[in-house]
């Protein structure tokens, strides 16, 4: 039994109750909210290990809740949405969601995604500061600097850079990066990794004229900590 606490923000009462029963059966503690205003209040006031968040909610929509939560917390958030449009998914991920599930979904899939999100969020290292050369990531402050100059990153860029820093001097394949950063069941092309590598390089390597992320042709990428 896990004992981990999950907040379910979902206005469809039958679905919310179904999710609650399944989560409790798996050993999770569950709180519910059935509109955006109550959900936001609980998300900001409570201590949760994960939030399941519907996008289409009365009073305050899920995207706005996500935006406000991310100002104060990095609690894992999985979006529940009836929309199957790529832009909605991309927007949610860029705003800081950890994953999404499109309705209707199999409860086994949702439970698997919850397990992966919780596992990924678990601390893998004791130190809250990761650094190579002049690049420094402070996990407690959720900040990245190069020679003390702040670097603005999206959540996905931050997560990707963190994984590189935690695995410096190890060649990482695109598949490994997808699994670690994008999570279970990502159905997109592995080229998304190349896209985000370019984002990081433009903000770090190119800007500061320091080669940090190296390409290992035919294999993947490598972050080196030696000069």
PDB file of C-alpha atoms in Angstrom:
ATOM      1  CA  UNK A   1       0.000   0.000   0.000  1.00  0.00           C
ATOM      2  CA  UNK A   2       1.467   3.320  -1.035  1.00  0.00           C
ATOM      3  CA  UNK A   3      -0.202   5.882   1.242  1.00  0.00           C
ATOM      4  CA  UNK A   4       0.643   8.588  -1.289  1.00  0.00           C
ATOM      5  CA  UNK A   5      -1.931  11.359  -1.583  1.00  0.00           C
ATOM      6  CA  UNK A   6      -3.592  12.265  -4.894  1.00  0.00           C
ATOM      7  CA  UNK A   7      -5.903  15.172  -5.659  1.00  0.00           C
ATOM      8  CA  UNK A   8      -8.501  14.470  -8.368  1.00  0.00           C
ATOM      9  CA  UNK A   9      -9.944  17.627  -9.956  1.00  0.00           C
ATOM     10  CA  UNK A  10     -12.732  16.387 -12.225  1.00  0.00           C
ATOM     11  CA  UNK A  11     -16.274  17.734 -12.726  1.00  0.00           C
ATOM     12  CA  UNK A  12     -17.757  14.499 -14.113  1.00  0.00           C
ATOM     13  CA  UNK A  13     -19.007  13.031 -10.835  1.00  0.00           C
ATOM     14  CA  UNK A  14     -19.304   9.418 -11.969  1.00  0.00           C
ATOM     15  CA  UNK A  15     -15.820   9.447 -13.488  1.00  0.00           C
ATOM     16  CA  UNK A  16     -14.382  11.158 -10.433  1.00  0.00           C
ATOM     17  CA  UNK A  17     -15.945   8.580  -8.129  1.00  0.00           C
ATOM     18  CA  UNK A  18     -14.702   5.723 -10.336  1.00  0.00           C
ATOM     19  CA  UNK A  19     -11.145   7.090 -10.268  1.00  0.00           C
ATOM     20  CA  UNK A  20     -11.357   7.590  -6.502  1.00  0.00           C
ATOM     21  CA  UNK A  21     -12.394   3.980  -5.891  1.00  0.00           C
ATOM     22  CA  UNK A  22      -9.666   2.603  -8.159  1.00  0.00           C
ATOM     23  CA  UNK A  23      -6.981   4.758  -6.551  1.00  0.00           C
ATOM     24  CA  UNK A  24      -8.063   3.794  -3.049  1.00  0.00           C
ATOM     25  CA  UNK A  25      -8.025   0.143  -4.091  1.00  0.00           C
ATOM     26  CA  UNK A  26      -4.371   0.668  -5.096  1.00  0.00           C
ATOM     27  CA  UNK A  27      -3.603   2.121  -1.672  1.00  0.00           C
ATOM     28  CA  UNK A  28      -3.572   5.839  -2.477  1.00  0.00           C
ATOM     29  CA  UNK A  29      -5.199   8.502  -0.332  1.00  0.00           C
ATOM     30  CA  UNK A  30      -7.616  10.583  -2.415  1.00  0.00           C
ATOM     31  CA  UNK A  31      -9.166  14.028  -2.225  1.00  0.00           C
ATOM     32  CA  UNK A  32     -11.601  15.348  -4.837  1.00  0.00           C
ATOM     33  CA  UNK A  33     -12.742  18.671  -6.228  1.00  0.00           C
ATOM     34  CA  UNK A  34     -15.490  19.053  -8.824  1.00  0.00           C
ATOM     35  CA  UNK A  35     -14.885  22.588 -10.072  1.00  0.00           C
ATOM     36  CA  UNK A  36     -11.876  24.691 -10.886  1.00  0.00           C
ATOM     37  CA  UNK A  37     -12.146  27.104  -7.978  1.00  0.00           C
ATOM     38  CA  UNK A  38     -12.288  24.393  -5.309  1.00  0.00           C
ATOM     39  CA  UNK A  39      -9.619  22.398  -7.091  1.00  0.00           C
ATOM     40  CA  UNK A  40      -7.204  25.317  -7.227  1.00  0.00           C
ATOM     41  CA  UNK A  41      -7.749  26.080  -3.555  1.00  0.00           C
ATOM     42  CA  UNK A  42      -7.065  22.490  -2.535  1.00  0.00           C
ATOM     43  CA  UNK A  43      -4.036  22.242  -4.820  1.00  0.00           C
ATOM     44  CA  UNK A  44      -2.481  25.366  -3.309  1.00  0.00           C
ATOM     45  CA  UNK A  45      -3.402  24.673   0.311  1.00  0.00           C
ATOM     46  CA  UNK A  46      -2.851  20.914   0.517  1.00  0.00           C
ATOM     47  CA  UNK A  47       0.159  18.612   0.392  1.00  0.00           C
ATOM     48  CA  UNK A  48      -0.234  16.167  -2.478  1.00  0.00           C
ATOM     49  CA  UNK A  49       2.079  13.688  -4.158  1.00  0.00           C
ATOM     50  CA  UNK A  50       0.254  14.019  -7.506  1.00  0.00           C
ATOM     51  CA  UNK A  51      -2.672  15.874  -9.091  1.00  0.00           C
ATOM     52  CA  UNK A  52      -5.050  14.475 -11.715  1.00  0.00           C
ATOM     53  CA  UNK A  53      -6.420  17.549 -13.465  1.00  0.00           C
ATOM     54  CA  UNK A  54      -9.264  17.779 -15.976  1.00  0.00           C
ATOM     55  CA  UNK A  55      -8.798  20.566 -18.527  1.00  0.00           C
ATOM     56  CA  UNK A  56     -12.462  21.469 -19.077  1.00  0.00           C
ATOM     57  CA  UNK A  57     -13.720  22.605 -15.665  1.00  0.00           C
ATOM     58  CA  UNK A  58     -16.366  25.079 -14.471  1.00  0.00           C
ATOM     59  CA  UNK A  59     -15.247  28.401 -12.913  1.00  0.00           C
ATOM     60  CA  UNK A  60     -11.503  27.992 -13.633  1.00  0.00           C
ATOM     61  CA  UNK A  61     -10.184  25.749 -16.399  1.00  0.00           C
ATOM     62  CA  UNK A  62      -7.439  23.197 -15.915  1.00  0.00           C
ATOM     63  CA  UNK A  63      -4.789  25.138 -17.842  1.00  0.00           C
ATOM     64  CA  UNK A  64      -5.200  28.142 -15.551  1.00  0.00           C
ATOM     65  CA  UNK A  65      -5.036  25.899 -12.483  1.00  0.00           C
ATOM     66  CA  UNK A  66      -1.845  24.341 -13.838  1.00  0.00           C
ATOM     67  CA  UNK A  67      -0.324  27.768 -14.466  1.00  0.00           C
ATOM     68  CA  UNK A  68      -1.041  28.930 -10.921  1.00  0.00           C
ATOM     69  CA  UNK A  69       0.094  25.694  -9.290  1.00  0.00           C
ATOM     70  CA  UNK A  70       3.405  25.806 -11.156  1.00  0.00           C
ATOM     71  CA  UNK A  71       4.159  29.195  -9.615  1.00  0.00           C
ATOM     72  CA  UNK A  72       4.385  27.530  -6.204  1.00  0.00           C
ATOM     73  CA  UNK A  73       4.895  23.790  -6.655  1.00  0.00           C
ATOM     74  CA  UNK A  74       6.482  21.089  -8.805  1.00  0.00           C
ATOM     75  CA  UNK A  75       3.981  18.424  -7.739  1.00  0.00           C
ATOM     76  CA  UNK A  76       3.454  15.962 -10.617  1.00  0.00           C
ATOM     77  CA  UNK A  77       0.352  16.837 -12.671  1.00  0.00           C
ATOM     78  CA  UNK A  78      -1.362  14.488 -15.122  1.00  0.00           C
ATOM     79  CA  UNK A  79      -3.975  16.131 -17.346  1.00  0.00           C
ATOM     80  CA  UNK A  80      -7.291  14.409 -18.008  1.00  0.00           C
ATOM     81  CA  UNK A  81      -8.878  15.676 -21.191  1.00  0.00           C
ATOM     82  CA  UNK A  82     -11.575  14.826 -23.693  1.00  0.00           C
ATOM     83  CA  UNK A  83      -9.621  16.756 -26.302  1.00  0.00           C
ATOM     84  CA  UNK A  84      -7.355  14.822 -28.632  1.00  0.00           C
ATOM     85  CA  UNK A  85      -5.799  17.823 -30.334  1.00  0.00           C
ATOM     86  CA  UNK A  86      -1.996  17.879 -30.452  1.00  0.00           C
ATOM     87  CA  UNK A  87      -1.805  21.588 -29.603  1.00  0.00           C
ATOM     88  CA  UNK A  88      -3.784  21.060 -26.376  1.00  0.00           C
ATOM     89  CA  UNK A  89      -1.334  18.365 -25.330  1.00  0.00           C
ATOM     90  CA  UNK A  90       1.693  20.444 -26.271  1.00  0.00           C
ATOM     91  CA  UNK A  91       0.331  23.475 -24.436  1.00  0.00           C
ATOM     92  CA  UNK A  92      -0.273  21.446 -21.289  1.00  0.00           C
ATOM     93  CA  UNK A  93       3.209  19.911 -21.352  1.00  0.00           C
ATOM     94  CA  UNK A  94       4.877  23.248 -22.020  1.00  0.00           C
ATOM     95  CA  UNK A  95       2.964  24.793 -19.122  1.00  0.00           C
ATOM     96  CA  UNK A  96       4.389  22.187 -16.787  1.00  0.00           C
ATOM     97  CA  UNK A  97       2.182  19.104 -16.916  1.00  0.00           C
ATOM     98  CA  UNK A  98       4.073  15.848 -16.475  1.00  0.00           C
ATOM     99  CA  UNK A  99       1.758  13.742 -18.635  1.00  0.00           C
ATOM    100  CA  UNK A 100      -1.738  13.569 -20.127  1.00  0.00           C
ATOM    101  CA  UNK A 101      -4.443  10.953 -20.603  1.00  0.00           C
ATOM    102  CA  UNK A 102      -7.161  11.356 -23.227  1.00  0.00           C
ATOM    103  CA  UNK A 103     -10.698  10.291 -22.319  1.00  0.00           C
ATOM    104  CA  UNK A 104     -11.966   7.650 -22.554  1.00  0.00           C
ATOM    105  CA  UNK A 105      -9.019   5.806 -21.043  1.00  0.00           C
ATOM    106  CA  UNK A 106      -8.373   2.396 -19.517  1.00  0.00           C
ATOM    107  CA  UNK A 107      -7.860   2.634 -15.768  1.00  0.00           C
ATOM    108  CA  UNK A 108      -4.794   0.383 -16.080  1.00  0.00           C
ATOM    109  CA  UNK A 109      -3.149   2.977 -18.320  1.00  0.00           C
ATOM    110  CA  UNK A 110      -3.928   5.799 -15.896  1.00  0.00           C
ATOM    111  CA  UNK A 111      -2.542   3.813 -12.971  1.00  0.00           C
ATOM    112  CA  UNK A 112       0.627   3.036 -14.919  1.00  0.00           C
ATOM    113  CA  UNK A 113       1.142   6.707 -15.765  1.00  0.00           C
ATOM    114  CA  UNK A 114       0.600   7.652 -12.115  1.00  0.00           C
ATOM    115  CA  UNK A 115       3.219   5.136 -10.984  1.00  0.00           C
ATOM    116  CA  UNK A 116       5.747   6.432 -13.498  1.00  0.00           C
ATOM    117  CA  UNK A 117       5.105  10.094 -12.601  1.00  0.00           C
ATOM    118  CA  UNK A 118       5.511   9.375  -8.895  1.00  0.00           C
ATOM    119  CA  UNK A 119       8.656   7.333  -9.482  1.00  0.00           C
ATOM    120  CA  UNK A 120      10.157  10.021 -11.703  1.00  0.00           C
ATOM    121  CA  UNK A 121       9.439  12.640  -9.052  1.00  0.00           C
ATOM    122  CA  UNK A 122      11.140  10.662  -6.286  1.00  0.00           C
ATOM    123  CA  UNK A 123      14.533  12.176  -5.406  1.00  0.00           C
ATOM    124  CA  UNK A 124      17.314  10.303  -7.169  1.00  0.00           C
ATOM    125  CA  UNK A 125      20.202  12.216  -5.601  1.00  0.00           C
ATOM    126  CA  UNK A 126      20.990  13.786  -2.231  1.00  0.00           C
ATOM    127  CA  UNK A 127      22.490  17.017  -3.477  1.00  0.00           C
ATOM    128  CA  UNK A 128      20.115  19.787  -4.500  1.00  0.00           C
ATOM    129  CA  UNK A 129      22.774  21.435  -6.692  1.00  0.00           C
ATOM    130  CA  UNK A 130      24.014  19.978  -9.983  1.00  0.00           C
ATOM    131  CA  UNK A 131      26.788  21.633 -11.939  1.00  0.00           C
ATOM    132  CA  UNK A 132      29.387  21.324 -14.666  1.00  0.00           C
ATOM    133  CA  UNK A 133      31.770  24.088 -15.734  1.00  0.00           C
ATOM    134  CA  UNK A 134      29.913  27.364 -15.109  1.00  0.00           C
ATOM    135  CA  UNK A 135      26.498  25.713 -15.486  1.00  0.00           C
ATOM    136  CA  UNK A 136      24.635  25.322 -12.185  1.00  0.00           C
ATOM    137  CA  UNK A 137      21.179  23.884 -11.479  1.00  0.00           C
ATOM    138  CA  UNK A 138      19.615  24.441  -8.057  1.00  0.00           C
ATOM    139  CA  UNK A 139      16.793  21.935  -7.591  1.00  0.00           C
ATOM    140  CA  UNK A 140      15.463  23.573  -4.426  1.00  0.00           C
ATOM    141  CA  UNK A 141      15.237  26.969  -6.101  1.00  0.00           C
ATOM    142  CA  UNK A 142      14.237  25.460  -9.470  1.00  0.00           C
ATOM    143  CA  UNK A 143      16.809  27.688 -11.150  1.00  0.00           C
ATOM    144  CA  UNK A 144      19.589  27.398 -13.722  1.00  0.00           C
ATOM    145  CA  UNK A 145      22.518  29.784 -14.108  1.00  0.00           C
ATOM    146  CA  UNK A 146      25.694  30.022 -16.156  1.00  0.00           C
ATOM    147  CA  UNK A 147      28.467  31.907 -14.391  1.00  0.00           C
ATOM    148  CA  UNK A 148      25.744  33.291 -12.086  1.00  0.00           C
ATOM    149  CA  UNK A 149      23.658  34.589 -15.021  1.00  0.00           C
ATOM    150  CA  UNK A 150      20.064  33.227 -14.942  1.00  0.00           C
ATOM    151  CA  UNK A 151      18.888  30.973 -17.785  1.00  0.00           C
ATOM    152  CA  UNK A 152      15.149  30.758 -18.414  1.00  0.00           C
ATOM    153  CA  UNK A 153      14.012  27.230 -19.243  1.00  0.00           C
ATOM    154  CA  UNK A 154      10.615  25.623 -19.762  1.00  0.00           C
ATOM    155  CA  UNK A 155       9.766  22.726 -17.460  1.00  0.00           C
ATOM    156  CA  UNK A 156      10.553  20.186 -20.184  1.00  0.00           C
ATOM    157  CA  UNK A 157      13.913  21.829 -20.896  1.00  0.00           C
ATOM    158  CA  UNK A 158      14.660  21.886 -17.166  1.00  0.00           C
ATOM    159  CA  UNK A 159      13.774  18.191 -16.777  1.00  0.00           C
ATOM    160  CA  UNK A 160      15.895  17.251 -19.785  1.00  0.00           C
ATOM    161  CA  UNK A 161      18.905  19.243 -18.575  1.00  0.00           C
ATOM    162  CA  UNK A 162      18.495  17.785 -15.082  1.00  0.00           C
ATOM    163  CA  UNK A 163      18.606  14.256 -16.472  1.00  0.00           C
ATOM    164  CA  UNK A 164      21.779  15.088 -18.394  1.00  0.00           C
ATOM    165  CA  UNK A 165      23.383  16.554 -15.267  1.00  0.00           C
ATOM    166  CA  UNK A 166      22.398  13.549 -13.175  1.00  0.00           C
ATOM    167  CA  UNK A 167      23.948  11.279 -15.815  1.00  0.00           C
ATOM    168  CA  UNK A 168      26.951  13.332 -16.906  1.00  0.00           C
ATOM    169  CA  UNK A 169      29.655  11.520 -18.871  1.00  0.00           C
ATOM    170  CA  UNK A 170      27.149   8.798 -19.812  1.00  0.00           C
ATOM    171  CA  UNK A 171      25.989   8.482 -23.423  1.00  0.00           C
ATOM    172  CA  UNK A 172      22.177   8.655 -23.435  1.00  0.00           C
ATOM    173  CA  UNK A 173      20.112   7.321 -26.318  1.00  0.00           C
ATOM    174  CA  UNK A 174      17.031   9.145 -27.585  1.00  0.00           C
ATOM    175  CA  UNK A 175      14.895   6.254 -26.347  1.00  0.00           C
ATOM    176  CA  UNK A 176      16.367   6.515 -22.854  1.00  0.00           C
ATOM    177  CA  UNK A 177      15.800  10.268 -22.796  1.00  0.00           C
ATOM    178  CA  UNK A 178      12.202   9.832 -23.968  1.00  0.00           C
ATOM    179  CA  UNK A 179      11.510   7.277 -21.260  1.00  0.00           C
ATOM    180  CA  UNK A 180      13.119   9.330 -18.498  1.00  0.00           C
ATOM    181  CA  UNK A 181      11.874  12.824 -19.418  1.00  0.00           C
ATOM    182  CA  UNK A 182       8.684  12.342 -21.445  1.00  0.00           C
ATOM    183  CA  UNK A 183       7.520   9.277 -19.571  1.00  0.00           C
ATOM    184  CA  UNK A 184       5.456   6.154 -20.055  1.00  0.00           C
ATOM    185  CA  UNK A 185       3.488   5.707 -23.237  1.00  0.00           C
ATOM    186  CA  UNK A 186       4.811   8.730 -25.157  1.00  0.00           C
ATOM    187  CA  UNK A 187       3.552   8.119 -28.688  1.00  0.00           C
ATOM    188  CA  UNK A 188       5.426  10.877 -30.494  1.00  0.00           C
ATOM    189  CA  UNK A 189       8.529  10.734 -32.665  1.00  0.00           C
ATOM    190  CA  UNK A 190      11.950  10.457 -30.999  1.00  0.00           C
ATOM    191  CA  UNK A 191      12.850  13.567 -33.024  1.00  0.00           C
ATOM    192  CA  UNK A 192      11.264  15.564 -30.186  1.00  0.00           C
ATOM    193  CA  UNK A 193      14.474  14.857 -28.257  1.00  0.00           C
ATOM    194  CA  UNK A 194      16.544  16.489 -31.013  1.00  0.00           C
ATOM    195  CA  UNK A 195      14.227  19.502 -30.965  1.00  0.00           C
ATOM    196  CA  UNK A 196      14.691  20.032 -27.222  1.00  0.00           C
ATOM    197  CA  UNK A 197      18.438  19.450 -27.460  1.00  0.00           C
ATOM    198  CA  UNK A 198      18.518  22.333 -29.948  1.00  0.00           C
ATOM    199  CA  UNK A 199      16.536  24.469 -27.505  1.00  0.00           C
ATOM    200  CA  UNK A 200      19.071  23.781 -24.743  1.00  0.00           C
ATOM    201  CA  UNK A 201      22.031  24.372 -27.013  1.00  0.00           C
ATOM    202  CA  UNK A 202      20.641  27.716 -28.164  1.00  0.00           C
ATOM    203  CA  UNK A 203      20.229  28.833 -24.546  1.00  0.00           C
ATOM    204  CA  UNK A 204      23.507  27.447 -23.205  1.00  0.00           C
ATOM    205  CA  UNK A 205      26.083  26.223 -25.735  1.00  0.00           C
ATOM    206  CA  UNK A 206      25.480  28.894 -28.371  1.00  0.00           C
ATOM    207  CA  UNK A 207      24.884  31.791 -25.997  1.00  0.00           C
ATOM    208  CA  UNK A 208      27.905  31.174 -23.779  1.00  0.00           C
ATOM    209  CA  UNK A 209      30.174  29.633 -26.431  1.00  0.00           C
ATOM    210  CA  UNK A 210      30.636  26.553 -24.274  1.00  0.00           C
ATOM    211  CA  UNK A 211      30.146  23.057 -25.675  1.00  0.00           C
ATOM    212  CA  UNK A 212      28.206  21.205 -22.998  1.00  0.00           C
ATOM    213  CA  UNK A 213      25.914  18.760 -24.810  1.00  0.00           C
ATOM    214  CA  UNK A 214      27.762  16.591 -27.330  1.00  0.00           C
ATOM    215  CA  UNK A 215      26.315  14.443 -30.105  1.00  0.00           C
ATOM    216  CA  UNK A 216      27.467  10.831 -30.281  1.00  0.00           C
ATOM    217  CA  UNK A 217      26.574   9.989 -33.852  1.00  0.00           C
ATOM    218  CA  UNK A 218      24.388   6.958 -34.297  1.00  0.00           C
ATOM    219  CA  UNK A 219      23.871   6.600 -30.544  1.00  0.00           C
ATOM    220  CA  UNK A 220      22.597   9.699 -28.751  1.00  0.00           C
ATOM    221  CA  UNK A 221      23.900  12.551 -26.615  1.00  0.00           C
ATOM    222  CA  UNK A 222      26.473  13.139 -23.909  1.00  0.00           C
ATOM    223  CA  UNK A 223      26.971  15.880 -21.342  1.00  0.00           C
ATOM    224  CA  UNK A 224      30.661  16.139 -20.457  1.00  0.00           C
ATOM    225  CA  UNK A 225      31.988  17.615 -17.267  1.00  0.00           C
ATOM    226  CA  UNK A 226      35.640  17.807 -18.356  1.00  0.00           C
ATOM    227  CA  UNK A 227      37.110  20.706 -20.283  1.00  0.00           C
TER     228      UNK A 227
END
